[in-house]
mmCIF file of C-alpha atoms in Angstrom:
data_model
loop_
_atom_site.group_PDB
_atom_site.id
_atom_site.type_symbol
_atom_site.label_atom_id
_atom_site.label_comp_id
_atom_site.label_asym_id
_atom_site.label_seq_id
_atom_site.Cartn_x
_atom_site.Cartn_y
_atom_site.Cartn_z
ATOM 1 C CA MET A 150 79.077 -9.976 32.461
ATOM 2 C CA LYS A 151 79.780 -12.263 35.440
ATOM 3 C CA THR A 152 76.457 -14.052 34.886
ATOM 4 C CA ILE A 153 77.263 -14.595 31.202
ATOM 5 C CA VAL A 154 80.639 -16.090 32.112
ATOM 6 C CA LEU A 155 78.992 -18.401 34.639
ATOM 7 C CA LEU A 156 76.398 -19.500 32.084
ATOM 8 C CA SER A 157 79.121 -20.222 29.530
ATOM 9 C CA ALA A 158 80.974 -22.361 32.064
ATOM 10 C CA LEU A 159 77.763 -24.179 32.915
ATOM 11 C CA LEU A 160 76.991 -25.020 29.296
ATOM 12 C CA LEU A 161 80.494 -26.025 28.233
ATOM 13 C CA VAL A 162 80.741 -29.576 29.496
ATOM 14 C CA SER A 163 83.771 -31.623 28.466
ATOM 15 C CA GLY A 164 82.608 -35.212 28.744
ATOM 16 C CA LEU A 165 80.533 -36.991 31.361
ATOM 17 C CA LYS A 166 81.537 -37.003 34.977
ATOM 18 C CA ALA A 167 81.841 -40.463 36.479
ATOM 19 C CA GLN A 168 78.521 -41.619 37.832
ATOM 20 C CA GLU A 169 77.785 -44.312 40.379
ATOM 21 C CA LYS A 170 74.670 -46.413 40.738
ATOM 22 C CA VAL A 171 73.239 -46.360 44.253
ATOM 23 C CA THR A 172 70.173 -47.879 45.869
ATOM 24 C CA PHE A 173 68.116 -47.153 48.958
ATOM 25 C CA THR A 174 64.822 -48.420 50.320
ATOM 26 C CA ALA A 175 61.423 -46.735 50.315
ATOM 27 C CA ALA A 176 59.144 -46.981 53.336
ATOM 28 C CA ASP A 177 57.168 -49.850 51.790
ATOM 29 C CA GLY A 178 60.338 -51.895 51.224
ATOM 30 C CA LEU A 179 60.816 -51.197 47.512
ATOM 31 C CA THR A 180 64.414 -50.774 46.362
ATOM 32 C CA VAL A 181 64.897 -47.395 44.669
ATOM 33 C CA TYR A 182 67.633 -47.047 42.051
ATOM 34 C CA ALA A 183 69.510 -43.840 41.278
ATOM 35 C CA ASN A 184 72.558 -42.457 39.528
ATOM 36 C CA LEU A 185 74.882 -40.481 41.785
ATOM 37 C CA TYR A 186 76.926 -37.615 40.344
ATOM 38 C CA GLU A 187 79.138 -36.558 43.216
ATOM 39 C CA ILE A 188 81.824 -33.892 43.596
ATOM 40 C CA ASP A 189 82.185 -34.003 47.371
ATOM 41 C CA GLU A 190 79.821 -35.785 49.753
ATOM 42 C CA THR A 191 79.925 -32.798 52.113
ATOM 43 C CA LEU A 192 78.215 -30.626 49.484
ATOM 44 C CA PRO A 193 74.405 -30.412 49.345
ATOM 45 C CA TYR A 194 72.448 -32.481 46.829
ATOM 46 C CA ILE A 195 70.048 -31.712 44.012
ATOM 47 C CA LEU A 196 67.564 -34.578 43.718
ATOM 48 C CA LEU A 197 66.485 -35.074 40.114
ATOM 49 C CA PHE A 198 63.106 -36.670 39.413
ATOM 50 C CA HIS A 199 61.842 -37.582 35.932
ATOM 51 C CA GLN A 200 58.551 -37.165 34.095
ATOM 52 C CA ALA A 201 55.937 -39.760 33.171
ATOM 53 C CA GLY A 202 57.204 -42.738 31.210
ATOM 54 C CA PHE A 203 60.831 -41.757 31.778
ATOM 55 C CA SER A 204 63.754 -42.723 34.007
ATOM 56 C CA LYS A 205 66.874 -41.255 35.587
ATOM 57 C CA GLY A 206 68.201 -41.090 32.024
ATOM 58 C CA GLU A 207 66.241 -37.842 31.600
ATOM 59 C CA TYR A 208 69.150 -36.117 33.352
ATOM 60 C CA LYS A 209 72.111 -37.756 31.593
ATOM 61 C CA ALA A 210 73.375 -34.417 30.316
ATOM 62 C CA SER A 211 71.673 -31.981 32.702
ATOM 63 C CA ALA A 212 73.094 -33.542 35.873
ATOM 64 C CA VAL A 213 76.661 -32.993 34.692
ATOM 65 C CA LYS A 214 75.973 -29.313 34.053
ATOM 66 C CA LEU A 215 74.243 -28.893 37.407
ATOM 67 C CA LEU A 216 77.398 -30.108 39.177
ATOM 68 C CA LYS A 217 78.972 -26.802 38.202
ATOM 69 C CA LEU A 218 76.580 -25.040 40.562
ATOM 70 C CA GLY A 219 78.400 -26.569 43.523
ATOM 71 C CA TYR A 220 75.933 -29.339 44.279
ATOM 72 C CA ASN A 221 76.081 -33.093 44.028
ATOM 73 C CA CYS A 222 73.282 -34.620 41.962
ATOM 74 C CA LEU A 223 71.180 -37.724 42.462
ATOM 75 C CA ALA A 224 69.018 -38.762 39.481
ATOM 76 C CA VAL A 225 66.321 -41.065 40.810
ATOM 77 C CA ASP A 226 64.215 -43.752 39.159
ATOM 78 C CA LEU A 227 60.696 -43.328 40.508
ATOM 79 C CA ARG A 228 58.356 -46.320 40.407
ATOM 80 C CA SER A 229 56.074 -44.571 37.923
ATOM 81 C CA GLY A 230 58.103 -44.438 34.706
ATOM 82 C CA ASP A 231 59.751 -46.461 31.973
ATOM 83 C CA ASN A 232 62.685 -45.682 29.676
ATOM 84 C CA VAL A 233 64.453 -42.689 28.143
ATOM 85 C CA ASN A 234 67.854 -42.058 26.577
ATOM 86 C CA PHE A 235 68.525 -45.816 26.495
ATOM 87 C CA THR A 236 68.189 -45.916 30.285
ATOM 88 C CA PRO A 237 65.562 -48.274 31.751
ATOM 89 C CA ASN A 238 63.721 -47.394 34.934
ATOM 90 C CA GLU A 239 64.933 -50.043 37.376
ATOM 91 C CA THR A 240 62.687 -48.960 40.237
ATOM 92 C CA ALA A 241 59.611 -49.268 38.018
ATOM 93 C CA GLN A 242 60.729 -52.689 36.847
ATOM 94 C CA GLU A 243 61.129 -53.890 40.419
ATOM 95 C CA ALA A 244 57.800 -52.387 41.514
ATOM 96 C CA LYS A 245 56.006 -54.198 38.706
ATOM 97 C CA SER A 246 57.753 -57.475 39.528
ATOM 98 C CA LYS A 247 56.485 -57.144 43.113
ATOM 99 C CA GLY A 248 52.949 -56.312 42.014
ATOM 100 C CA LEU A 249 53.093 -52.794 43.469
ATOM 101 C CA SER A 250 51.014 -49.941 42.122
ATOM 102 C CA THR A 251 52.907 -47.526 39.885
ATOM 103 C CA ASP A 252 50.517 -44.608 39.681
ATOM 104 C CA TYR A 253 52.028 -41.127 39.889
ATOM 105 C CA MET A 254 51.217 -40.612 43.569
ATOM 106 C CA ASP A 255 52.767 -43.963 44.437
ATOM 107 C CA SER A 256 56.187 -42.422 43.721
ATOM 108 C CA GLU A 257 56.046 -40.191 46.800
ATOM 109 C CA PRO A 258 57.750 -42.749 49.112
ATOM 110 C CA ASP A 259 60.598 -42.982 46.586
ATOM 111 C CA MET A 260 61.115 -39.232 46.750
ATOM 112 C CA LEU A 261 61.008 -39.210 50.533
ATOM 113 C CA ALA A 262 63.588 -42.003 50.649
ATOM 114 C CA ALA A 263 65.847 -40.023 48.311
ATOM 115 C CA ILE A 264 65.597 -36.987 50.598
ATOM 116 C CA GLU A 265 66.613 -39.076 53.601
ATOM 117 C CA TRP A 266 69.502 -40.689 51.744
ATOM 118 C CA ALA A 267 70.961 -37.413 50.468
ATOM 119 C CA TYR A 268 70.393 -35.442 53.670
ATOM 120 C CA ASN A 269 72.089 -38.132 55.731
ATOM 121 C CA LYS A 270 75.080 -38.081 53.372
ATOM 122 C CA SER A 271 75.869 -34.374 53.725
ATOM 123 C CA ASN A 272 73.722 -33.213 56.650
ATOM 124 C CA LYS A 273 72.631 -30.341 54.402
ATOM 125 C CA LYS A 274 69.194 -29.473 53.062
ATOM 126 C CA VAL A 275 68.464 -30.737 49.555
ATOM 127 C CA VAL A 276 67.007 -29.077 46.471
ATOM 128 C CA LEU A 277 64.132 -31.004 44.890
ATOM 129 C CA PHE A 278 64.091 -30.880 41.075
ATOM 130 C CA GLY A 279 60.993 -32.300 39.395
ATOM 131 C CA SER A 280 59.736 -32.715 35.838
ATOM 132 C CA SER A 281 56.033 -32.812 34.945
ATOM 133 C CA TYR A 282 54.244 -35.139 37.414
ATOM 134 C CA SER A 283 57.325 -35.314 39.632
ATOM 135 C CA ALA A 284 57.459 -31.495 39.646
ATOM 136 C CA SER A 285 54.037 -31.546 41.274
ATOM 137 C CA LEU A 286 55.130 -34.210 43.739
ATOM 138 C CA ALA A 287 58.245 -32.159 44.528
ATOM 139 C CA LEU A 288 56.048 -29.163 45.365
ATOM 140 C CA LYS A 289 53.887 -31.368 47.583
ATOM 141 C CA VAL A 290 56.801 -33.053 49.357
ATOM 142 C CA GLY A 291 58.845 -29.861 49.704
ATOM 143 C CA ARG A 292 56.182 -27.968 51.622
ATOM 144 C CA SER A 293 57.075 -27.680 55.322
ATOM 145 C CA ASN A 294 59.862 -30.252 54.964
ATOM 146 C CA PRO A 295 62.784 -29.283 57.230
ATOM 147 C CA LYS A 296 65.250 -31.168 55.010
ATOM 148 C CA VAL A 297 64.368 -29.278 51.810
ATOM 149 C CA LYS A 298 66.023 -25.969 50.915
ATOM 150 C CA ALA A 299 64.199 -25.159 47.681
ATOM 151 C CA VAL A 300 62.078 -26.676 44.927
ATOM 152 C CA VAL A 301 62.674 -26.532 41.171
ATOM 153 C CA ALA A 302 59.568 -27.576 39.245
ATOM 154 C CA PHE A 303 59.519 -27.933 35.461
ATOM 155 C CA SER A 304 55.930 -28.011 34.155
ATOM 156 C CA PRO A 305 53.979 -28.885 37.307
ATOM 157 C CA GLY A 306 50.251 -29.464 37.005
ATOM 158 C CA GLU A 307 47.187 -31.173 38.415
ATOM 159 C CA TYR A 308 48.247 -34.712 37.534
ATOM 160 C CA PHE A 309 46.596 -36.426 40.506
ATOM 161 C CA GLN A 310 42.922 -35.530 40.162
ATOM 162 C CA PRO A 311 40.387 -36.304 41.429
ATOM 163 C CA GLY A 312 42.045 -37.800 44.482
ATOM 164 C CA PHE A 313 44.463 -34.948 45.159
ATOM 165 C CA ILE A 314 44.313 -31.273 44.154
ATOM 166 C CA LEU A 315 47.800 -29.777 44.261
ATOM 167 C CA LYS A 316 46.867 -26.094 44.386
ATOM 168 C CA ASP A 317 44.841 -26.714 47.556
ATOM 169 C CA HIS A 318 47.963 -27.971 49.333
ATOM 170 C CA LEU A 319 50.443 -25.176 48.592
ATOM 171 C CA ASN A 320 49.536 -22.879 51.473
ATOM 172 C CA GLY A 321 52.230 -22.195 54.019
ATOM 173 C CA TYR A 322 55.202 -22.322 51.665
ATOM 174 C CA ASP A 323 58.285 -20.802 53.274
ATOM 175 C CA ILE A 324 61.093 -21.874 50.911
ATOM 176 C CA PRO A 325 62.078 -20.590 47.439
ATOM 177 C CA VAL A 326 60.383 -22.160 44.412
ATOM 178 C CA PHE A 327 61.475 -21.950 40.776
ATOM 179 C CA VAL A 328 58.881 -22.995 38.207
ATOM 180 C CA ALA A 329 59.708 -23.324 34.510
ATOM 181 C CA CYS A 330 57.215 -24.022 31.760
ATOM 182 C CA SER A 331 56.486 -23.621 28.079
ATOM 183 C CA GLN A 332 54.745 -20.515 26.768
ATOM 184 C CA ARG A 333 51.544 -22.526 26.386
ATOM 185 C CA GLU A 334 51.633 -23.579 30.068
ATOM 186 C CA TYR A 335 52.502 -20.159 31.488
ATOM 187 C CA ALA A 336 49.017 -18.696 31.971
ATOM 188 C CA TYR A 337 47.927 -21.780 33.902
ATOM 189 C CA MET A 338 50.764 -21.410 36.413
ATOM 190 C CA GLY A 339 49.258 -18.289 37.924
ATOM 191 C CA SER A 340 46.241 -20.217 39.157
ATOM 192 C CA LEU A 341 48.147 -23.338 40.156
ATOM 193 C CA LEU A 342 50.717 -21.487 42.263
ATOM 194 C CA ALA A 343 48.486 -18.746 43.683
ATOM 195 C CA ALA A 344 48.975 -19.893 47.281
ATOM 196 C CA ILE A 345 52.776 -19.578 47.169
ATOM 197 C CA PRO A 346 53.898 -16.051 48.186
ATOM 198 C CA ASP A 347 55.179 -13.947 45.296
ATOM 199 C CA ASN A 348 58.451 -13.201 47.090
ATOM 200 C CA LEU A 349 59.240 -16.919 47.214
ATOM 201 C CA LYS A 350 58.379 -17.996 43.674
ATOM 202 C CA THR A 351 59.938 -17.435 40.287
ATOM 203 C CA VAL A 352 57.899 -18.480 37.250
ATOM 204 C CA PHE A 353 59.789 -18.632 33.950
ATOM 205 C CA LYS A 354 58.797 -19.062 30.307
ATOM 206 C CA PRO A 355 61.101 -18.597 27.312
ATOM 207 C CA GLN A 356 60.904 -15.509 25.139
ATOM 208 C CA GLU A 357 62.165 -17.220 22.006
ATOM 209 C CA GLY A 358 60.263 -20.242 20.778
ATOM 210 C CA PRO A 359 57.391 -22.137 22.398
ATOM 211 C CA GLY A 360 59.565 -23.854 24.993
ATOM 212 C CA GLU A 361 59.285 -27.439 26.120
ATOM 213 C CA HIS A 362 57.392 -29.534 28.662
ATOM 214 C CA GLY A 363 59.306 -30.794 31.693
ATOM 215 C CA SER A 364 63.063 -30.821 32.090
ATOM 216 C CA LYS A 365 63.431 -31.583 28.385
ATOM 217 C CA ALA A 366 63.479 -27.781 28.252
ATOM 218 C CA LEU A 367 67.136 -28.050 29.306
ATOM 219 C CA TRP A 368 68.111 -30.488 26.580
ATOM 220 C CA ASN A 369 70.272 -29.161 23.750
ATOM 221 C CA ALA A 370 67.571 -30.199 21.280
ATOM 222 C CA ASN A 371 65.343 -27.412 22.627
ATOM 223 C CA PRO A 372 66.187 -24.165 20.758
ATOM 224 C CA SER A 373 65.445 -22.084 23.859
ATOM 225 C CA SER A 374 67.426 -24.273 26.275
ATOM 226 C CA ASN A 375 69.959 -21.511 26.978
ATOM 227 C CA GLU A 376 67.148 -19.269 28.220
ATOM 228 C CA TYR A 377 66.053 -21.926 30.681
ATOM 229 C CA TRP A 378 69.626 -22.513 31.852
ATOM 230 C CA LEU A 379 70.196 -18.802 32.456
ATOM 231 C CA ALA A 380 66.980 -18.466 34.466
ATOM 232 C CA LEU A 381 67.905 -21.552 36.485
ATOM 233 C CA LEU A 382 71.411 -20.222 37.144
ATOM 234 C CA LEU A 383 70.040 -16.905 38.401
ATOM 235 C CA PHE A 384 67.683 -18.762 40.743
ATOM 236 C CA PHE A 385 70.493 -20.845 42.211
ATOM 237 C CA LYS A 386 72.521 -17.669 42.744
ATOM 238 C CA THR A 387 69.770 -16.479 45.085
ATOM 239 C CA LEU A 388 70.220 -19.635 47.177
ATOM 240 C CA GLU A 389 73.890 -18.941 47.934
#
């Protein structure tokens, strides 16, 4: 009953929280743009990373709900992306104007800069939250990173072949991992995540409906979104 009450509170959002645009600098000098959803700067941060062709706008609604878990949220524009929910990707625009590469793997410095920014704000470990290609990058970056508490990965996959094989770099995981996917993607996750110990990983697929790729699974338009939210809530309860 307590879990149901918590889920109801999570899903009932009365209007957007105020958000603030912030910037920080990646290691190669690129300015990274993000939307900050902050309750209290002493609280830990969830870092929200979008899927291919998208922007920080992927989390317009989800970030507000995630605040109810007792975390601040930082929705980051990675340099590989474009536009979603009427929100342009400002980091991608700047990268292109500077002639920088915007392949998926090129977004890693942006993620590392976001980790530094958020960790320095609260002095608390962050939770990485990725969608599609950024879910895979989150798994890569989160491994053995002393500033990362856990990884949430919606629809990770081998998006970087042939130059980088993700499943070959997941040995040695020692932090909790939550992976969400569609029903179609579920069977593949067993192979992809084989190196992560079973006691550290939770792999979720919806029971009703086919599900959705990436963090769009949490959008209200997805008929099984409540299933994803409940599974995510239960995972975050284990982090308390």
